[in-house]
mmCIF file of C-alpha atoms in Angstrom:
data_model
loop_
_atom_site.group_PDB
_atom_site.id
_atom_site.type_symbol
_atom_site.label_atom_id
_atom_site.label_comp_id
_atom_site.label_asym_id
_atom_site.label_seq_id
_atom_site.Cartn_x
_atom_site.Cartn_y
_atom_site.Cartn_z
ATOM 1 C CA MET A 26 -52.006 41.971 -9.710
ATOM 2 C CA ARG A 27 -53.149 44.372 -12.400
ATOM 3 C CA GLU A 28 -49.602 45.722 -12.748
ATOM 4 C CA ALA A 29 -48.321 42.165 -13.225
ATOM 5 C CA ARG A 30 -50.934 41.500 -15.932
ATOM 6 C CA ASP A 31 -50.113 44.782 -17.694
ATOM 7 C CA SER A 32 -46.402 43.952 -17.541
ATOM 8 C CA ASP A 33 -46.956 40.512 -19.061
ATOM 9 C CA GLN A 34 -49.266 41.974 -21.708
ATOM 10 C CA HIS A 35 -46.531 44.355 -22.857
ATOM 11 C CA ARG A 36 -43.724 41.802 -22.644
ATOM 12 C CA LEU A 37 -43.152 41.671 -26.403
ATOM 13 C CA ASP A 38 -43.084 45.476 -26.636
ATOM 14 C CA LYS A 39 -40.160 45.473 -24.200
ATOM 15 C CA GLU A 40 -38.349 42.456 -25.616
ATOM 16 C CA LEU A 41 -38.513 43.731 -29.203
ATOM 17 C CA ASN A 42 -38.116 47.403 -28.225
ATOM 18 C CA VAL A 43 -41.200 48.479 -30.189
ATOM 19 C CA SER A 44 -44.476 50.241 -29.444
ATOM 20 C CA LEU A 45 -47.385 48.024 -30.489
ATOM 21 C CA SER A 46 -51.089 48.650 -30.903
ATOM 22 C CA ASP A 47 -53.500 46.154 -29.339
ATOM 23 C CA ARG A 48 -54.114 44.572 -32.754
ATOM 24 C CA GLU A 49 -50.386 44.277 -33.533
ATOM 25 C CA ARG A 50 -49.710 42.851 -30.085
ATOM 26 C CA ALA A 51 -52.418 40.222 -30.521
ATOM 27 C CA ASN A 52 -50.884 39.148 -33.830
ATOM 28 C CA LEU A 53 -47.354 38.990 -32.396
ATOM 29 C CA GLU A 54 -48.533 37.058 -29.354
ATOM 30 C CA ALA A 55 -50.143 34.477 -31.649
ATOM 31 C CA ILE A 56 -46.966 34.195 -33.757
ATOM 32 C CA ASP A 57 -44.781 34.043 -30.642
ATOM 33 C CA GLN A 58 -46.819 31.217 -29.112
ATOM 34 C CA ALA A 59 -46.741 29.228 -32.365
ATOM 35 C CA LEU A 60 -43.000 29.725 -32.830
ATOM 36 C CA ARG A 61 -42.299 28.621 -29.256
ATOM 37 C CA SER A 62 -44.102 25.350 -29.935
ATOM 38 C CA LEU A 63 -42.512 24.793 -33.350
ATOM 39 C CA TRP A 64 -39.051 25.842 -32.080
ATOM 40 C CA ASP A 65 -38.832 22.740 -29.834
ATOM 41 C CA LEU A 66 -36.438 24.355 -27.296
ATOM 42 C CA GLY A 67 -33.953 25.319 -29.989
ATOM 43 C CA ARG A 68 -33.833 22.166 -32.111
ATOM 44 C CA TYR A 69 -35.315 24.058 -35.071
ATOM 45 C CA VAL A 70 -34.440 27.422 -36.619
ATOM 46 C CA PHE A 71 -36.656 29.757 -38.645
ATOM 47 C CA LEU A 72 -35.126 31.625 -41.574
ATOM 48 C CA LEU A 73 -37.829 33.286 -43.713
ATOM 49 C CA TRP A 74 -41.501 34.150 -43.627
ATOM 50 C CA SER A 75 -44.168 35.191 -46.111
ATOM 51 C CA LEU A 76 -47.664 36.598 -45.936
ATOM 52 C CA ARG A 77 -50.410 34.018 -46.444
ATOM 53 C CA PRO A 78 -54.225 34.135 -46.277
ATOM 54 C CA GLY A 79 -55.200 34.332 -42.618
ATOM 55 C CA GLY A 80 -51.618 34.466 -41.325
ATOM 56 C CA ILE A 81 -48.013 33.800 -42.271
ATOM 57 C CA GLY A 82 -45.865 30.930 -43.504
ATOM 58 C CA VAL A 83 -42.459 30.322 -41.888
ATOM 59 C CA LEU A 84 -39.518 28.278 -43.161
ATOM 60 C CA ARG A 85 -38.442 25.784 -40.472
ATOM 61 C CA LEU A 86 -35.626 23.231 -40.397
ATOM 62 C CA PRO A 87 -33.472 21.423 -37.791
ATOM 63 C CA HIS A 88 -30.295 23.385 -37.111
ATOM 64 C CA GLU A 89 -28.053 20.437 -38.015
ATOM 65 C CA GLN A 90 -29.630 20.408 -41.483
ATOM 66 C CA LEU A 91 -27.731 23.627 -42.255
ATOM 67 C CA ILE A 92 -24.447 21.702 -42.126
ATOM 68 C CA THR A 93 -25.948 18.791 -44.048
ATOM 69 C CA PHE A 94 -26.974 21.198 -46.801
ATOM 70 C CA MET A 95 -23.428 22.572 -47.148
ATOM 71 C CA ILE A 96 -21.974 19.051 -47.273
ATOM 72 C CA GLU A 97 -24.456 17.967 -49.941
ATOM 73 C CA HIS A 98 -23.908 21.117 -52.041
ATOM 74 C CA PRO A 99 -20.112 21.495 -52.248
ATOM 75 C CA GLU A 100 -20.145 23.577 -55.441
ATOM 76 C CA TRP A 101 -22.873 26.203 -55.825
ATOM 77 C CA VAL A 102 -26.526 27.167 -55.496
ATOM 78 C CA TYR A 103 -28.468 29.351 -57.938
ATOM 79 C CA TRP A 104 -30.211 32.094 -55.966
ATOM 80 C CA PRO A 105 -31.210 35.788 -56.287
ATOM 81 C CA THR A 106 -28.736 38.156 -54.632
ATOM 82 C CA GLN A 107 -28.568 41.887 -53.972
ATOM 83 C CA ARG A 108 -26.103 42.215 -56.850
ATOM 84 C CA SER A 109 -28.103 39.995 -59.212
ATOM 85 C CA PRO A 110 -31.834 39.960 -58.318
ATOM 86 C CA GLY A 111 -32.461 37.597 -61.210
ATOM 87 C CA GLY A 112 -30.178 35.005 -59.645
ATOM 88 C CA GLU A 113 -26.527 33.933 -59.730
ATOM 89 C CA HIS A 114 -24.351 30.988 -58.751
ATOM 90 C CA ILE A 115 -23.184 31.275 -55.134
ATOM 91 C CA SER A 116 -21.755 28.817 -52.617
ATOM 92 C CA ALA A 117 -24.021 26.948 -50.227
ATOM 93 C CA GLU A 118 -22.613 28.971 -47.329
ATOM 94 C CA GLN A 119 -23.281 32.247 -49.159
ATOM 95 C CA PHE A 120 -26.822 31.056 -49.808
ATOM 96 C CA LEU A 121 -27.404 30.378 -46.103
ATOM 97 C CA MET A 122 -25.839 33.712 -45.132
ATOM 98 C CA ALA A 123 -28.223 35.435 -47.551
ATOM 99 C CA LEU A 124 -31.203 33.760 -45.864
ATOM 100 C CA MET A 125 -29.926 34.866 -42.440
ATOM 101 C CA SER A 126 -29.271 38.494 -43.431
ATOM 102 C CA GLY A 127 -31.489 41.514 -43.906
ATOM 103 C CA ARG A 128 -35.270 41.312 -44.085
ATOM 104 C CA ARG A 129 -36.885 37.964 -43.366
ATOM 105 C CA LEU A 130 -40.138 38.819 -45.139
ATOM 106 C CA VAL A 131 -40.006 37.531 -48.720
ATOM 107 C CA SER A 132 -42.514 36.423 -51.325
ATOM 108 C CA ASP A 133 -44.365 33.159 -50.908
ATOM 109 C CA ALA A 134 -42.575 31.880 -54.017
ATOM 110 C CA ALA A 135 -39.176 32.630 -52.435
ATOM 111 C CA VAL A 136 -40.110 30.803 -49.209
ATOM 112 C CA ASN A 137 -41.227 27.768 -51.219
ATOM 113 C CA ALA A 138 -38.090 27.842 -53.386
ATOM 114 C CA ALA A 139 -35.804 28.033 -50.345
ATOM 115 C CA GLY A 140 -37.775 25.264 -48.663
ATOM 116 C CA LYS A 141 -37.337 23.035 -51.708
ATOM 117 C CA LEU A 142 -33.571 23.652 -51.840
ATOM 118 C CA LEU A 143 -33.136 23.006 -48.120
ATOM 119 C CA ASP A 144 -35.652 20.139 -47.949
ATOM 120 C CA ALA A 145 -37.326 22.167 -45.191
ATOM 121 C CA GLU A 146 -40.967 22.517 -44.220
ATOM 122 C CA ILE A 147 -43.200 25.608 -44.432
ATOM 123 C CA CYS A 148 -45.341 26.012 -41.314
ATOM 124 C CA ASP A 149 -48.584 28.003 -41.437
ATOM 125 C CA ILE A 150 -49.300 30.265 -38.448
ATOM 126 C CA PRO A 151 -52.752 31.903 -38.241
ATOM 127 C CA VAL A 152 -53.145 35.401 -36.775
ATOM 128 C CA PRO A 153 -56.316 36.963 -35.315
ATOM 129 C CA HIS A 154 -56.126 40.155 -37.415
ATOM 130 C CA PRO A 155 -54.971 40.879 -40.977
ATOM 131 C CA LEU A 156 -51.326 42.010 -41.059
ATOM 132 C CA ALA A 157 -51.002 45.625 -42.216
ATOM 133 C CA LEU A 158 -47.568 45.437 -43.808
ATOM 134 C CA GLN A 159 -47.971 48.866 -45.401
ATOM 135 C CA LYS A 160 -47.983 50.290 -41.858
ATOM 136 C CA GLY A 161 -44.680 48.672 -40.959
ATOM 137 C CA GLU A 162 -45.933 45.530 -39.215
ATOM 138 C CA SER A 163 -43.283 43.407 -40.948
ATOM 139 C CA ALA A 164 -40.420 44.795 -38.810
ATOM 140 C CA PRO A 165 -41.706 43.436 -35.449
ATOM 141 C CA VAL A 166 -42.408 40.046 -37.073
ATOM 142 C CA ASP A 167 -38.872 40.059 -38.513
ATOM 143 C CA ALA A 168 -37.425 40.889 -35.087
ATOM 144 C CA LEU A 169 -39.436 38.113 -33.470
ATOM 145 C CA LEU A 170 -38.404 35.548 -36.082
ATOM 146 C CA ARG A 171 -34.700 36.425 -35.610
ATOM 147 C CA ARG A 172 -34.937 35.392 -31.953
ATOM 148 C CA PHE A 173 -35.954 31.905 -33.065
ATOM 149 C CA GLY A 174 -33.308 31.616 -35.774
ATOM 150 C CA MET A 175 -29.702 32.362 -36.662
ATOM 151 C CA ASN A 176 -28.644 35.773 -37.899
ATOM 152 C CA PHE A 177 -25.666 36.750 -40.026
ATOM 153 C CA GLN A 178 -24.120 40.213 -39.719
ATOM 154 C CA SER A 179 -21.296 41.570 -41.872
ATOM 155 C CA GLY A 180 -19.195 44.712 -41.644
ATOM 156 C CA ARG A 181 -19.878 45.059 -37.916
ATOM 157 C CA ALA A 182 -17.479 46.209 -35.213
ATOM 158 C CA VAL A 183 -16.776 44.173 -32.087
ATOM 159 C CA VAL A 184 -14.546 44.994 -29.107
ATOM 160 C CA LEU A 185 -12.846 42.403 -26.904
ATOM 161 C CA LEU A 186 -11.884 43.533 -23.394
ATOM 162 C CA ASP A 187 -9.647 41.136 -21.488
ATOM 163 C CA ILE A 188 -8.605 41.385 -17.825
ATOM 164 C CA VAL A 189 -4.853 40.942 -17.454
ATOM 165 C CA ASP A 190 -3.697 37.966 -15.298
ATOM 166 C CA PHE A 191 -7.321 37.164 -14.427
ATOM 167 C CA SER A 192 -6.578 33.520 -13.520
ATOM 168 C CA LEU A 193 -4.017 34.597 -10.922
ATOM 169 C CA PHE A 194 -6.554 36.413 -8.754
ATOM 170 C CA ARG A 195 -8.661 34.893 -6.002
ATOM 171 C CA PRO A 196 -12.351 34.288 -6.845
ATOM 172 C CA LEU A 197 -13.597 37.309 -4.884
ATOM 173 C CA GLU A 198 -11.023 39.501 -6.626
ATOM 174 C CA GLN A 199 -12.070 38.081 -9.996
ATOM 175 C CA VAL A 200 -15.755 38.811 -9.496
ATOM 176 C CA THR A 201 -14.936 42.290 -8.163
ATOM 177 C CA GLN A 202 -12.867 43.062 -11.252
ATOM 178 C CA ILE A 203 -15.555 41.746 -13.621
ATOM 179 C CA HIS A 204 -18.102 43.911 -11.782
ATOM 180 C CA SER A 205 -15.801 46.940 -12.044
ATOM 181 C CA LEU A 206 -15.312 46.492 -15.799
ATOM 182 C CA SER A 207 -19.062 46.064 -16.267
ATOM 183 C CA ALA A 208 -19.671 49.266 -14.304
ATOM 184 C CA SER A 209 -17.204 51.136 -16.542
ATOM 185 C CA LEU A 210 -19.162 49.933 -19.581
ATOM 186 C CA ASN A 211 -22.423 51.081 -18.031
ATOM 187 C CA TRP A 212 -20.883 54.472 -17.224
ATOM 188 C CA ALA A 213 -19.639 54.936 -20.800
ATOM 189 C CA HIS A 214 -23.035 53.977 -22.184
ATOM 190 C CA SER A 215 -24.848 56.439 -19.912
ATOM 191 C CA ARG A 216 -22.500 59.288 -20.875
ATOM 192 C CA MET A 217 -23.138 58.647 -24.566
ATOM 193 C CA GLN A 218 -26.891 58.521 -23.994
ATOM 194 C CA HIS A 219 -26.696 61.912 -22.246
ATOM 195 C CA ARG A 220 -25.046 63.250 -25.406
ATOM 196 C CA GLN A 221 -27.734 61.561 -27.548
ATOM 197 C CA ILE A 222 -25.102 59.463 -29.311
ATOM 198 C CA ASP A 223 -26.919 56.306 -30.359
ATOM 199 C CA VAL A 224 -25.350 53.067 -29.222
ATOM 200 C CA SER A 225 -27.397 50.041 -28.242
ATOM 201 C CA PHE A 226 -24.495 48.103 -26.834
ATOM 202 C CA ALA A 227 -24.606 44.393 -26.143
ATOM 203 C CA ARG A 228 -22.087 42.284 -24.270
ATOM 204 C CA SER A 229 -21.354 38.645 -23.623
ATOM 205 C CA SER A 230 -18.894 37.317 -21.089
ATOM 206 C CA THR A 231 -15.697 35.524 -22.089
ATOM 207 C CA GLY A 232 -14.996 34.508 -18.495
ATOM 208 C CA ASP A 233 -12.166 37.013 -18.057
ATOM 209 C CA GLY A 234 -13.711 39.903 -19.977
ATOM 210 C CA PHE A 235 -16.380 40.842 -22.490
ATOM 211 C CA TYR A 236 -17.212 40.913 -26.152
ATOM 212 C CA ILE A 237 -18.913 44.250 -26.858
ATOM 213 C CA TRP A 238 -20.925 45.104 -29.968
ATOM 214 C CA ASN A 239 -23.554 47.572 -31.127
ATOM 215 C CA ARG A 240 -27.049 46.299 -31.931
ATOM 216 C CA ASP A 241 -27.627 49.423 -34.017
ATOM 217 C CA SER A 242 -26.687 49.073 -37.677
ATOM 218 C CA GLY A 243 -26.695 52.647 -38.963
ATOM 219 C CA PRO A 244 -23.764 54.396 -40.666
ATOM 220 C CA ARG A 245 -22.380 55.608 -37.329
ATOM 221 C CA ALA A 246 -22.758 52.291 -35.475
ATOM 222 C CA ASN A 247 -19.109 51.186 -35.729
ATOM 223 C CA ILE A 248 -17.734 54.646 -34.918
ATOM 224 C CA ASN A 249 -20.017 54.941 -31.901
ATOM 225 C CA LEU A 250 -18.764 51.590 -30.629
ATOM 226 C CA TYR A 251 -15.195 52.913 -30.887
ATOM 227 C CA HIS A 252 -16.244 55.869 -28.715
ATOM 228 C CA LEU A 253 -17.872 53.509 -26.215
ATOM 229 C CA MET A 254 -14.622 51.544 -26.080
ATOM 230 C CA HIS A 255 -12.349 54.478 -25.267
ATOM 231 C CA LEU A 256 -14.789 56.006 -22.759
ATOM 232 C CA THR A 257 -14.953 52.611 -21.008
ATOM 233 C CA LEU A 258 -11.160 52.433 -20.914
ATOM 234 C CA ALA A 259 -10.948 56.040 -19.658
ATOM 235 C CA ASN A 260 -13.284 55.296 -16.749
ATOM 236 C CA ASN A 261 -11.354 52.110 -15.977
ATOM 237 C CA ALA A 262 -8.053 54.045 -15.957
ATOM 238 C CA LEU A 263 -9.436 56.746 -13.667
ATOM 239 C CA GLN A 264 -10.856 54.148 -11.277
ATOM 240 C CA ARG A 265 -7.452 52.441 -11.096
ATOM 241 C CA ARG A 266 -5.828 55.656 -9.875
ATOM 242 C CA SER A 267 -7.679 55.669 -6.555
ATOM 243 C CA ALA A 268 -9.170 52.202 -6.054
ATOM 244 C CA PRO A 269 -7.765 49.618 -3.607
ATOM 245 C CA PRO A 270 -5.224 47.214 -5.138
ATOM 246 C CA ARG A 271 -6.644 44.295 -7.165
ATOM 247 C CA SER A 272 -10.199 45.701 -7.136
ATOM 248 C CA VAL A 273 -10.153 47.440 -10.555
ATOM 249 C CA PRO A 274 -8.748 45.416 -13.462
ATOM 250 C CA GLU A 275 -5.943 46.231 -15.825
ATOM 251 C CA VAL A 276 -7.183 45.423 -19.318
ATOM 252 C CA LYS A 277 -5.951 44.856 -22.827
ATOM 253 C CA THR A 278 -8.223 45.593 -25.744
ATOM 254 C CA ALA A 279 -8.798 44.637 -29.367
ATOM 255 C CA PHE A 280 -11.119 46.282 -31.922
ATOM 256 C CA HIS A 281 -12.027 44.715 -35.238
ATOM 257 C CA ILE A 282 -14.695 44.867 -37.950
ATOM 258 C CA GLY A 283 -15.910 41.730 -39.680
ATOM 259 C CA SER A 284 -18.749 39.223 -39.750
ATOM 260 C CA TYR A 285 -20.472 37.148 -37.099
ATOM 261 C CA TYR A 286 -23.591 35.141 -36.379
ATOM 262 C CA ASP A 287 -25.784 36.061 -33.455
ATOM 263 C CA ILE A 288 -28.162 33.618 -31.812
ATOM 264 C CA TYR A 289 -30.596 33.675 -28.917
ATOM 265 C CA LEU A 290 -30.118 30.762 -26.560
ATOM 266 C CA SER A 291 -32.898 29.231 -24.479
ATOM 267 C CA GLU A 292 -33.874 30.983 -21.271
ATOM 268 C CA GLY A 293 -36.900 29.822 -19.306
ATOM 269 C CA LEU A 294 -38.025 27.539 -22.177
ATOM 270 C CA ARG A 295 -38.045 30.411 -24.678
ATOM 271 C CA PRO A 296 -35.343 32.371 -26.543
ATOM 272 C CA ALA A 297 -33.373 34.734 -24.329
ATOM 273 C CA THR A 298 -33.847 38.471 -24.770
ATOM 274 C CA ASP A 299 -30.097 38.964 -25.350
ATOM 275 C CA SER A 300 -28.056 37.243 -28.047
ATOM 276 C CA VAL A 301 -24.527 35.856 -28.149
ATOM 277 C CA ILE A 302 -22.194 36.168 -31.123
ATOM 278 C CA VAL A 303 -19.669 33.906 -32.803
ATOM 279 C CA GLY A 304 -17.924 34.188 -36.133
ATOM 280 C CA THR A 305 -14.896 35.359 -38.066
ATOM 281 C CA VAL A 306 -14.565 38.627 -36.163
ATOM 282 C CA THR A 307 -14.651 36.985 -32.721
ATOM 283 C CA VAL A 308 -12.008 34.443 -33.761
ATOM 284 C CA GLU A 309 -9.806 37.240 -35.136
ATOM 285 C CA LEU A 310 -10.186 39.254 -31.929
ATOM 286 C CA GLY A 311 -9.090 36.282 -29.831
ATOM 287 C CA ARG A 312 -5.984 35.767 -31.976
ATOM 288 C CA ILE A 313 -5.155 39.489 -31.902
ATOM 289 C CA LEU A 314 -5.588 39.862 -28.168
ATOM 290 C CA GLY A 315 -3.410 36.820 -27.552
ATOM 291 C CA VAL A 316 -0.317 38.912 -28.384
ATOM 292 C CA ALA A 317 -1.415 42.184 -26.758
ATOM 293 C CA ARG A 318 0.441 43.580 -23.759
ATOM 294 C CA PRO A 319 -1.281 44.916 -20.616
ATOM 295 C CA GLY A 320 -2.883 48.276 -21.368
ATOM 296 C CA GLN A 321 -2.493 47.896 -25.128
ATOM 297 C CA ILE A 322 -5.198 48.642 -27.721
ATOM 298 C CA LEU A 323 -4.868 46.734 -30.993
ATOM 299 C CA VAL A 324 -6.960 47.380 -34.096
ATOM 300 C CA GLY A 325 -7.383 44.617 -36.657
ATOM 301 C CA ASP A 326 -6.709 44.982 -40.380
ATOM 302 C CA PHE A 327 -10.094 45.168 -42.093
ATOM 303 C CA SER A 328 -11.671 46.419 -45.293
ATOM 304 C CA VAL A 329 -15.429 46.851 -45.286
ATOM 305 C CA TYR A 330 -17.990 48.705 -47.349
ATOM 306 C CA PRO A 331 -19.711 51.602 -45.577
ATOM 307 C CA PRO A 332 -23.047 50.443 -44.115
ATOM 308 C CA GLU A 333 -24.820 53.398 -45.719
ATOM 309 C CA ALA A 334 -23.940 52.217 -49.271
ATOM 310 C CA GLU A 335 -27.188 51.444 -51.076
ATOM 311 C CA ALA A 336 -27.563 48.311 -53.168
ATOM 312 C CA ALA A 337 -27.439 50.330 -56.377
ATOM 313 C CA GLU A 338 -24.182 51.951 -55.270
ATOM 314 C CA ALA A 339 -22.571 48.795 -53.861
ATOM 315 C CA GLU A 340 -20.302 48.199 -56.836
ATOM 316 C CA ALA A 341 -19.174 51.860 -56.929
ATOM 317 C CA ALA A 342 -18.640 52.132 -53.153
ATOM 318 C CA VAL A 343 -15.068 52.303 -51.888
ATOM 319 C CA PRO A 344 -14.272 49.919 -49.032
ATOM 320 C CA MET A 345 -13.095 51.490 -45.780
ATOM 321 C CA ASN A 346 -9.895 50.082 -44.303
ATOM 322 C CA SER A 347 -8.601 50.408 -40.742
ATOM 323 C CA ILE A 348 -6.717 53.642 -41.398
ATOM 324 C CA ALA A 349 -9.697 55.237 -43.170
ATOM 325 C CA PHE A 350 -11.923 54.186 -40.278
ATOM 326 C CA ILE A 351 -9.747 55.985 -37.709
ATOM 327 C CA ASP A 352 -9.760 59.008 -40.029
ATOM 328 C CA ALA A 353 -13.570 58.851 -40.044
ATOM 329 C CA VAL A 354 -13.559 58.829 -36.226
ATOM 330 C CA GLN A 355 -11.741 62.198 -36.026
ATOM 331 C CA PRO A 356 -14.615 64.606 -36.881
ATOM 332 C CA THR A 357 -16.846 62.953 -34.259
ATOM 333 C CA LEU A 358 -14.448 63.279 -31.317
ATOM 334 C CA SER A 359 -15.620 66.813 -30.532
ATOM 335 C CA GLU A 360 -19.041 65.390 -29.616
ATOM 336 C CA LEU A 361 -17.466 64.005 -26.428
ATOM 337 C CA GLN A 362 -16.074 67.293 -25.130
ATOM 338 C CA GLY A 363 -17.455 68.266 -21.722
ATOM 339 C CA ILE A 364 -18.410 64.729 -20.683
ATOM 340 C CA GLU A 365 -18.055 64.267 -16.930
ATOM 341 C CA LEU A 366 -15.026 62.204 -15.877
ATOM 342 C CA LEU A 367 -15.644 61.348 -12.224
ATOM 343 C CA ASP A 368 -14.887 64.731 -10.590
ATOM 344 C CA ASP A 369 -13.577 66.336 -13.782
ATOM 345 C CA ARG A 370 -14.650 67.043 -17.372
ATOM 346 C CA LEU A 371 -13.309 65.842 -20.699
ATOM 347 C CA LEU A 372 -11.553 68.783 -22.371
ATOM 348 C CA ASN A 373 -10.318 67.163 -25.586
ATOM 349 C CA ILE A 374 -9.617 63.744 -27.024
ATOM 350 C CA ARG A 375 -7.180 62.391 -29.599
ATOM 351 C CA ALA A 376 -7.478 58.928 -31.158
ATOM 352 C CA TYR A 377 -4.851 57.679 -33.588
ATOM 353 C CA LEU A 378 -2.762 54.761 -34.822
ATOM 354 C CA THR A 379 0.927 54.927 -33.934
ATOM 355 C CA GLY A 380 3.957 54.860 -36.207
ATOM 356 C CA ARG A 381 7.513 56.026 -36.732
ATOM 357 C CA PRO A 382 8.360 59.760 -36.810
ATOM 358 C CA LEU A 383 8.958 61.129 -40.304
ATOM 359 C CA GLY A 384 10.147 64.550 -39.151
ATOM 360 C CA GLY A 385 8.436 67.882 -38.745
ATOM 361 C CA GLY A 386 5.936 66.461 -36.293
ATOM 362 C CA VAL A 387 4.625 63.979 -38.884
ATOM 363 C CA PHE A 388 4.304 60.244 -38.173
ATOM 364 C CA ASP A 389 3.553 57.300 -40.383
ATOM 365 C CA ILE A 390 1.242 54.433 -39.393
ATOM 366 C CA SER A 391 2.995 51.148 -38.679
ATOM 367 C CA ARG A 392 1.589 47.745 -39.507
ATOM 368 C CA PHE A 393 2.530 44.881 -37.195
ATOM 369 C CA LYS A 394 2.534 41.166 -37.907
ATOM 370 C CA VAL A 395 0.831 38.719 -35.548
ATOM 371 C CA ILE A 396 1.443 34.969 -35.863
ATOM 372 C CA ASP A 397 -1.022 32.800 -33.960
ATOM 373 C CA LYS A 398 -0.709 29.283 -32.569
ATOM 374 C CA HIS A 399 -1.788 27.837 -35.925
ATOM 375 C CA GLN A 400 1.061 29.734 -37.643
ATOM 376 C CA ARG A 401 -1.402 31.985 -39.432
ATOM 377 C CA SER A 402 -0.251 35.575 -39.797
ATOM 378 C CA ARG A 403 -2.394 38.695 -39.669
ATOM 379 C CA ILE A 404 -1.832 42.452 -39.600
ATOM 380 C CA VAL A 405 -2.693 44.704 -36.654
ATOM 381 C CA TYR A 406 -2.277 48.368 -35.741
ATOM 382 C CA ASN A 407 -1.343 49.874 -32.378
ATOM 383 C CA ALA A 408 -3.915 52.431 -31.209
ATOM 384 C CA LYS A 409 -3.595 55.322 -28.781
ATOM 385 C CA VAL A 410 -6.228 57.525 -27.160
ATOM 386 C CA ASN A 411 -5.185 60.675 -25.273
ATOM 387 C CA ILE A 412 -7.833 62.422 -23.177
ATOM 388 C CA GLY A 413 -7.303 65.891 -21.725
ATOM 389 C CA ALA A 414 -9.168 66.890 -18.562
ATOM 390 C CA GLU A 415 -10.168 70.419 -17.555
ATOM 391 C CA ARG A 416 -8.533 70.302 -14.121
ATOM 392 C CA GLY A 417 -6.755 67.018 -13.493
ATOM 393 C CA ARG A 418 -4.115 64.870 -15.151
ATOM 394 C CA PRO A 419 -4.737 63.692 -18.707
ATOM 395 C CA VAL A 420 -5.629 60.071 -19.364
ATOM 396 C CA TYR A 421 -3.368 58.170 -21.750
ATOM 397 C CA LEU A 422 -4.766 54.922 -23.133
ATOM 398 C CA GLY A 423 -2.793 52.339 -25.088
ATOM 399 C CA LEU A 424 0.946 51.910 -25.588
ATOM 400 C CA GLN A 425 3.313 54.330 -27.261
ATOM 401 C CA HIS A 426 4.937 53.195 -30.478
ATOM 402 C CA HIS A 427 8.333 52.427 -28.905
ATOM 403 C CA GLU A 428 6.612 50.167 -26.338
ATOM 404 C CA VAL A 429 5.175 47.822 -28.972
ATOM 405 C CA ASP A 430 7.165 44.587 -29.142
ATOM 406 C CA LEU A 431 5.575 43.125 -32.291
ATOM 407 C CA PRO A 432 7.499 42.813 -35.580
ATOM 408 C CA GLU A 433 6.569 45.377 -38.206
ATOM 409 C CA ALA A 434 5.050 44.049 -41.399
#
C-alpha cells in the first residue's frame, strides 16, 4: 500500500518528466486539481498564465471560441511578437499561434490583454507555497498547462511510416505487422539511447502505420529523428530477411519538416500523458506518401530556420532547405558506427538524396513533382540509406534513382 501511495504522490514527476521537491509538488498538485475542474473534460483550453498574489492566473476559453475569434477578426490583431516586442499587426491565426508557442508564463498585463481580445476569462488558482520562479518553477507549470491546452510547434520534423497493402491482410496479420513495426521503433530508440543520442520519440497510430516525432526541441532534434527513422527501417529490413511471410511489414516512408499542433486528449477523465499531432506537416506527409512506392523513402521540400537561431539573430539566420538538411546529417552519421544489428554490427552508413549522374562519380539531386487528389502540386526528393555491416550483407533502404516513377520538376 505504501508503494502505491508513493507512486501516486510522484505521478506528476513521471508525467512531466521532472524531479520535484515536496514544496514544488504540492504547488503542482494544487494547480493540476484546479485545472482538471476548470478544464471540464476538454471543453476549455488554457493558453497563458501569470504570477498573482497567493497563486497564479490562467487564461481560459472554450475551444470553439478560437474559431469564432478568427471569424470575427478577418484582418489583423495588434500584438507583441518576437520580431517586434513593442507590437505589430498580425493575422488572428498568427496571434493564436503566438499564444500557443513558447513559454506560457507572461506578465499579468499580457494575460489581461489577451483575455480582453479573446473575450476570455482569467481564473485564479491558489497555491499552498509561494512560487520560486527564479529557481525554475515556471517550466513545470508551463508543461502542466500545455497538457490542458493546444500547442503550436513550427520547424519540427515528422516521419510517416505506412505498411504496404495493409488492408489486404487478415486481422491477425495486421496486428502482427503493427506490433513488428512498433518493435523496430523501440529497437531503434534503445540503440540511440545506448549511444547517448537524445531523442524523446513520440508516436501516434494512423491505423496502418505511425506518425513519429521528437518531443525534444534542441538543434539536433530533427537530425536525430532522421537517424531514428533509418535505424527503424534497417531493423525492419533485417527482420524481413528471416521472418515468416506476412509477419513483418513492408513499409513506405515520408519525412518532412513543418508545423503542427499537438493536443492531449482525455484519458480517465484527465488529459492523457501522450499527445497527438495534426497540422500542415501531417497533411503534407499524407499527400507525399500517397504516391510513394513500396520500400521508398520520400523527403518533402521544406525551408526552415535552424532551431538554435536566437531571436536577435532571426532576421540574419539562413533558412535550411531539404538539401542543406541532408548535408547537415552527414557529419553525425559516424555516431552510429558499431551499433548492433541483430547478430551483426553497423560498419558504416550513407544517407543521400538521389539524382542523375553528371560524370566522374558525381550526381545531381533530382526534384520530383507530386500532384495530389486536389490537383495541388508539391516537390519531393527520393532518399536512399545504405548501411554496411561488419560481417553480413549490407542493408539498402529506399529506391534507386532509376526506380522512381515520378515526373521530375
